[in-house]
Coordinates of C-alpha atoms in Angstrom, one line a residue:
M195 CA 0.0 0.0 0.0
I196 CA 2.8 2.4 1.0
A197 CA 4.6 1.5 -2.3
Y198 CA 1.5 2.3 -4.3
Q199 CA 1.0 5.7 -2.6
N200 CA 4.7 6.5 -3.2
Y201 CA 4.3 5.6 -6.9
K202 CA 1.1 7.7 -7.1
F203 CA 2.8 10.6 -5.4
S204 CA 5.8 10.3 -7.8
F205 CA 3.5 10.2 -10.8
V206 CA 1.6 13.3 -9.7
T207 CA 4.8 15.2 -8.9
L208 CA 6.2 14.3 -12.4
L209 CA 3.0 15.5 -14.1
V210 CA 3.0 18.8 -12.2
S211 CA 6.7 19.3 -13.0
M212 CA 6.0 18.7 -16.8
I213 CA 3.1 21.3 -16.7
L214 CA 5.3 23.9 -14.9
L215 CA 8.2 23.2 -17.3
N216 CA 5.9 23.7 -20.3
S217 CA 4.6 26.9 -18.8
C218 CA 8.1 28.2 -18.3
D219 CA 8.9 27.4 -22.0
N220 CA 5.8 29.4 -23.0
C221 CA 6.9 32.3 -20.8
R222 CA 10.4 32.2 -22.4
N223 CA 8.9 32.1 -25.9
A224 CA 6.6 35.0 -25.0
T225 CA 9.4 37.2 -23.8
K226 CA 11.8 36.3 -26.5
S227 CA 10.0 38.6 -28.9
D228 CA 10.3 41.4 -26.4
R229 CA 6.7 42.2 -25.6
L230 CA 5.3 41.1 -29.0
K231 CA 2.3 38.9 -29.4
Q232 CA 0.9 36.8 -32.3
T233 CA -2.5 37.7 -33.6
P234 CA -4.7 35.0 -35.1
K235 CA -3.5 36.0 -38.6
G236 CA 0.1 35.6 -37.5
K237 CA 0.9 39.3 -37.5
E238 CA 2.9 40.6 -34.6
E239 CA 1.6 43.5 -32.5
F240 CA 3.0 45.2 -29.4
L241 CA 1.4 44.2 -26.1
D242 CA 1.5 47.8 -24.9
N243 CA 2.3 51.1 -26.3
E244 CA 4.8 52.5 -23.8
P245 CA 7.6 54.8 -25.1
E246 CA 11.1 53.4 -25.4
I247 CA 13.7 54.6 -23.0
P248 CA 16.6 56.3 -24.9
T249 CA 20.3 55.8 -23.9
K250 CA 23.3 57.8 -24.7
N251 CA 24.4 56.5 -28.1
K252 CA 27.7 56.5 -29.9
G253 CA 28.3 58.9 -32.8
I254 CA 28.3 58.0 -36.5
I255 CA 31.0 59.1 -39.0
N256 CA 29.7 61.2 -41.9
I257 CA 30.1 59.1 -45.0
G258 CA 29.4 62.0 -47.4
N259 CA 26.3 64.1 -47.3
S260 CA 24.9 61.7 -44.7
C261 CA 24.3 64.0 -41.7
Y262 CA 20.5 63.8 -42.3
M263 CA 20.7 60.0 -42.2
N264 CA 22.9 60.0 -39.1
S265 CA 20.3 62.2 -37.4
V266 CA 17.5 59.9 -38.4
I267 CA 19.4 56.8 -37.1
Q268 CA 19.9 58.5 -33.7
I269 CA 16.2 59.1 -33.5
L270 CA 15.3 55.5 -34.5
A271 CA 17.8 54.2 -32.0
S272 CA 16.4 56.3 -29.2
F273 CA 12.6 55.9 -29.7
Y274 CA 11.8 53.4 -32.5
Q275 CA 13.9 50.3 -32.1
K276 CA 11.2 47.6 -31.6
P277 CA 9.2 48.2 -34.8
F278 CA 12.1 46.8 -36.8
E279 CA 11.7 43.5 -34.9
K280 CA 8.4 42.8 -36.9
K281 CA 10.5 42.6 -40.1
K282 CA 13.7 41.4 -38.6
E283 CA 14.2 38.8 -41.3
T284 CA 14.3 41.5 -44.1
P285 CA 17.6 42.9 -45.2
L286 CA 16.6 46.5 -44.3
A287 CA 15.5 45.6 -40.8
K288 CA 18.6 43.6 -40.3
A289 CA 20.8 46.5 -41.4
A290 CA 18.8 48.9 -39.2
N291 CA 19.2 46.6 -36.2
D292 CA 22.9 46.2 -36.8
I293 CA 23.6 49.9 -36.8
I294 CA 21.2 50.5 -33.8
N295 CA 22.9 47.8 -31.8
A296 CA 26.3 49.2 -32.7
I297 CA 25.6 52.7 -31.4
T298 CA 23.5 51.8 -28.3
D299 CA 26.3 50.0 -26.4
K300 CA 24.8 46.6 -27.2
E301 CA 28.0 45.8 -29.0
E302 CA 31.7 46.7 -28.6
V303 CA 32.5 48.2 -32.0
T304 CA 35.0 50.6 -33.5
P305 CA 34.1 53.8 -35.3
A306 CA 35.1 52.1 -38.5
E307 CA 32.7 49.3 -37.9
I308 CA 29.9 51.7 -37.1
R309 CA 30.7 53.5 -40.3
K310 CA 30.4 50.2 -42.3
K311 CA 27.1 49.4 -40.6
A312 CA 25.7 52.9 -41.4
T313 CA 26.8 52.4 -45.0
D314 CA 25.1 49.0 -45.1
F315 CA 21.9 50.6 -43.8
F316 CA 22.1 53.5 -46.3
N317 CA 22.5 51.0 -49.1
A318 CA 19.6 48.9 -47.9
L319 CA 17.4 52.0 -47.9
K320 CA 18.2 52.6 -51.6
K321 CA 17.2 49.1 -52.7
P322 CA 13.9 48.9 -54.7
E323 CA 10.8 47.9 -52.8
Q324 CA 10.7 44.5 -54.4
E325 CA 14.1 43.8 -53.0
G326 CA 13.1 44.9 -49.5
G327 CA 14.2 48.5 -49.5
I328 CA 12.2 51.8 -49.7
D329 CA 13.7 52.9 -53.0
W330 CA 15.3 55.9 -51.3
K331 CA 17.0 58.2 -53.9
P332 CA 19.5 60.6 -52.4
K333 CA 19.2 64.1 -53.9
C334 CA 22.7 64.8 -55.2
G335 CA 23.6 68.5 -55.1
S336 CA 20.7 69.5 -52.9
Q337 CA 19.7 69.4 -49.3
E338 CA 18.3 66.0 -48.1
D339 CA 15.1 65.9 -46.1
A340 CA 15.3 64.0 -42.8
A341 CA 11.5 64.3 -42.3
E342 CA 10.8 62.7 -45.7
L343 CA 13.2 59.8 -44.8
I344 CA 11.5 59.2 -41.5
G345 CA 8.1 59.2 -43.2
K346 CA 9.2 56.6 -45.8
I347 CA 10.7 54.4 -43.1
F348 CA 7.6 54.6 -41.0
D349 CA 5.5 53.6 -44.1
W350 CA 7.7 50.6 -44.7
L351 CA 7.4 49.6 -41.1
D352 CA 3.6 49.9 -41.3
M353 CA 3.6 52.2 -38.3
P354 CA 0.2 53.2 -36.9
K355 CA -1.1 56.5 -38.1
A356 CA -3.3 59.1 -36.5
E357 CA -6.2 60.6 -38.3
T358 CA -7.7 64.0 -39.0
N359 CA -11.5 63.8 -39.1
Y360 CA -13.7 66.7 -40.1
K361 CA -16.9 67.6 -38.2
L362 CA -19.5 69.6 -40.2
I363 CA -22.0 72.0 -38.6
H364 CA -25.1 73.1 -40.5
P365 CA -25.4 76.9 -40.8
T366 CA -29.0 77.2 -39.6
T367 CA -29.9 74.1 -37.6
H368 CA -26.4 73.7 -36.1
A369 CA -26.8 69.9 -36.6
E370 CA -23.5 68.0 -36.6
R371 CA -22.2 65.3 -38.8
W372 CA -18.8 63.8 -39.8
K373 CA -17.4 64.3 -43.2
T374 CA -16.8 61.1 -45.2
G375 CA -13.1 60.3 -45.5
T376 CA -10.2 61.1 -43.2
D377 CA -6.6 62.2 -43.5
L378 CA -4.0 59.8 -42.2
W379 CA -0.7 61.0 -40.9
S380 CA 2.4 60.0 -38.9
I381 CA 4.0 63.5 -38.8
W382 CA 1.9 66.5 -38.0
Q383 CA 2.7 69.4 -40.4
L384 CA 2.8 72.8 -38.7
P385 CA 2.3 76.0 -40.9
M386 CA 4.9 78.7 -40.3
E387 CA 5.0 82.4 -41.2
K388 CA 8.1 84.6 -41.6
N389 CA 8.9 87.0 -38.8
Q390 CA 6.1 86.0 -36.6
V391 CA 7.5 84.5 -33.5
K392 CA 5.0 82.3 -31.7
N393 CA 5.1 79.7 -29.1
M394 CA 4.5 76.0 -29.9
Q395 CA 1.1 75.9 -28.3
T396 CA -0.3 78.8 -30.3
L397 CA 1.1 77.4 -33.6
F398 CA -0.4 74.0 -32.9
D399 CA -3.8 75.5 -32.0
N400 CA -3.7 77.6 -35.1
S401 CA -3.0 74.5 -37.2
L402 CA -6.5 73.2 -36.1
P403 CA -8.7 76.2 -37.1
S404 CA -12.0 76.7 -35.4
G405 CA -13.9 76.3 -38.6
N406 CA -13.6 76.6 -42.4
P407 CA -16.6 77.2 -44.7
I408 CA -17.4 74.4 -47.1
D409 CA -20.2 74.0 -49.6
I410 CA -21.9 70.6 -49.2
N411 CA -25.2 68.9 -50.1
W412 CA -26.3 68.3 -46.5
T413 CA -29.2 65.8 -47.0
G414 CA -28.3 64.3 -50.3
H415 CA -31.5 65.6 -52.0
D416 CA -31.4 69.4 -51.3
A417 CA -31.8 71.5 -54.4
N418 CA -29.0 73.8 -53.2
D419 CA -25.8 73.2 -51.3
V420 CA -25.4 74.7 -47.9
T421 CA -22.2 76.4 -46.6
A422 CA -21.4 74.3 -43.5
T423 CA -18.6 74.9 -41.1
E424 CA -15.8 72.3 -41.3
I425 CA -13.9 71.7 -38.1
P426 CA -10.8 69.4 -38.1
R427 CA -10.5 67.0 -35.2
L428 CA -7.7 64.6 -34.3
K429 CA -8.2 60.9 -33.8
N430 CA -6.2 57.8 -32.7
L431 CA -3.4 59.8 -31.1
N432 CA -3.0 57.1 -28.5
Q433 CA -2.3 54.6 -31.2
L434 CA 0.8 56.3 -32.5
Y435 CA 3.8 54.1 -31.6
G436 CA 5.0 54.8 -28.0
K437 CA 2.3 57.5 -27.9
M438 CA 4.9 59.7 -29.5
L439 CA 3.9 62.8 -31.4
I440 CA 6.1 64.1 -34.2
I441 CA 5.7 67.7 -35.3
S442 CA 7.3 69.1 -38.5
P443 CA 7.2 72.9 -38.9
K444 CA 7.0 74.0 -42.5
R445 CA 10.3 75.8 -42.5
F446 CA 10.7 75.9 -46.3
E447 CA 8.4 78.0 -48.5
F448 CA 8.2 78.3 -52.3
D449 CA 7.7 81.6 -54.1
N450 CA 6.1 81.4 -57.5
T451 CA 8.2 84.0 -59.3
D452 CA 6.4 83.9 -62.7
N453 CA 3.0 82.5 -61.8
T454 CA 3.9 79.1 -63.1
A455 CA 4.2 75.8 -61.3
S456 CA 7.5 75.0 -63.0
K457 CA 9.6 77.9 -61.8
K458 CA 9.7 78.4 -58.0
T459 CA 12.3 79.7 -55.6
A460 CA 12.6 78.2 -52.2
S461 CA 13.6 79.9 -49.0
K462 CA 13.9 78.8 -45.4
I463 CA 11.9 80.2 -42.6
T464 CA 14.1 80.7 -39.6
T465 CA 11.5 82.1 -37.2
K466 CA 11.8 80.9 -33.7
I467 CA 9.2 78.7 -32.0
T468 CA 9.2 79.7 -28.4
A469 CA 8.2 77.5 -25.4
P470 CA 8.7 74.2 -27.4
F471 CA 9.2 71.9 -24.4
T472 CA 5.5 71.1 -23.6
L473 CA 2.3 70.9 -25.6
T474 CA -1.3 70.2 -24.7
I475 CA -3.8 68.8 -27.1
K476 CA -7.2 69.7 -25.7
K477 CA -10.0 67.0 -25.7
E478 CA -12.1 69.4 -27.8
Q479 CA -9.4 69.2 -30.5
T480 CA -9.9 65.4 -30.8
A481 CA -12.7 63.2 -32.0
D482 CA -12.3 60.3 -29.6
L483 CA -10.9 61.5 -26.3
S484 CA -12.5 62.7 -23.1
Q485 CA -9.5 64.3 -21.5
D486 CA -6.6 66.6 -22.5
L487 CA -3.2 65.1 -23.6
L488 CA 0.0 66.6 -22.2
Y489 CA 3.2 66.1 -24.1
E490 CA 6.9 66.9 -23.3
L491 CA 9.7 67.3 -25.7
V492 CA 12.2 64.4 -25.6
G493 CA 14.1 64.9 -28.9
F494 CA 14.4 67.1 -31.9
I495 CA 16.4 67.4 -35.2
R496 CA 17.8 70.8 -36.1
H497 CA 18.8 71.9 -39.6
S498 CA 21.3 74.8 -40.0
G499 CA 22.0 76.3 -43.4
D500 CA 19.6 77.0 -46.3
V501 CA 17.5 75.1 -48.8
G502 CA 20.5 74.3 -51.1
G503 CA 22.7 72.9 -48.3
G504 CA 23.2 72.7 -44.6
H505 CA 23.8 70.3 -41.7
Y506 CA 21.5 68.2 -39.5
V507 CA 22.1 67.4 -35.9
T508 CA 20.0 65.5 -33.3
Y509 CA 19.2 66.2 -29.7
T510 CA 17.6 63.7 -27.3
Q511 CA 16.8 63.7 -23.6
V512 CA 18.5 60.9 -21.6
D513 CA 18.0 60.8 -17.9
S514 CA 16.9 64.4 -17.8
K515 CA 20.1 65.4 -19.7
W516 CA 20.2 66.7 -23.2
I517 CA 22.6 64.9 -25.6
L518 CA 23.8 66.4 -28.9
Y519 CA 24.6 64.0 -31.8
D520 CA 26.6 65.8 -34.5
D521 CA 27.7 63.0 -36.7
S522 CA 30.6 61.3 -34.9
S523 CA 30.6 63.9 -32.1
V524 CA 28.5 63.2 -29.0
S525 CA 28.3 65.8 -26.2
E526 CA 26.1 66.8 -23.3
V527 CA 24.3 70.1 -23.6
P528 CA 23.7 72.1 -20.4
V529 CA 20.0 72.7 -19.7
G530 CA 20.6 76.4 -19.9
Q531 CA 21.8 76.1 -23.5
I532 CA 19.1 73.9 -25.0
Q533 CA 16.5 76.6 -25.5
S534 CA 18.1 78.2 -28.5
P535 CA 18.6 75.1 -30.7
A536 CA 15.1 73.8 -29.7
E537 CA 13.5 77.0 -30.9
Q538 CA 15.0 76.4 -34.3
A539 CA 14.2 72.7 -34.6
Y540 CA 13.1 71.2 -37.8
L541 CA 11.5 68.1 -36.3
F542 CA 10.1 67.8 -32.8
F543 CA 9.6 64.5 -31.0
Y544 CA 7.1 64.6 -28.1
K545 CA 6.4 61.9 -25.5
Q546 CA 2.9 61.8 -24.0
V547 CA 2.9 62.4 -20.2
P548 CA 0.8 59.9 -18.2

């Protein structure tokens, strides 16, 4: 009887151990993809949408007109590492992960090795889409656009986008309805005017006007159109990766010198944007939120020079300290000296404050 009980106990113990071991394997498999999950269709999604925590990275040698790319790489390494894991088997994602790992102290590498990995990433970007690239074509002899490059990389990564919806208000009944169709965006464009210094909050609020007149057939069978009020409203801000908000001031303007679309002269708007370190999006400016959203500036890209040429550098906030990435040079910027470059930023990166 005692032998039977011991056998029974041993069998139960073995069974429980196998169950626990299997559970541990499942846990390891779940964490191996670093907070990714499998959907029923096999697509990977992030379990949460928390912002990534940036570190102080290494610099990247300029390989020739590549300061814009170096600035973008520093931003990707600081705030957008994990999206590349969804496509880690592709040549472009592999090249991106290689350079990101090289500059984020995950590997012991020399400046020459970093340069090679940056070159490999640049070459991977230039490959046609059918070969896994984004068909990036460097503009020889002109200034490259860091914002355009980030936008194309985000599209390739299938990054979630926010929306701009439009609410329509009837001129006499004041009835409300939503306009069919939405504008999708991953970078919010901010209109700028020369010689009109404004703070970030005012500029952002002005980019969402209180109402534009629009002629529309309200009921579908009216004899005449009505002039309704069209009000833009933001949607799905919380679905942006890491709840990060990217704002791009329109610092370049085009003057049509002879009233033709073919001949235009471009100029850069160097007007300062004051108080850029915080931003509030009011719930009334959204289509789907019941409370305001508060953002704080955690990074920005600055462009010095003019339309024909110039230089890009990146600033990111690491442990409450501001770090400047100027190609291969990496330095800490005193808090008292960060205001001026931030006011001239070309791309702003905001993190949502809980």
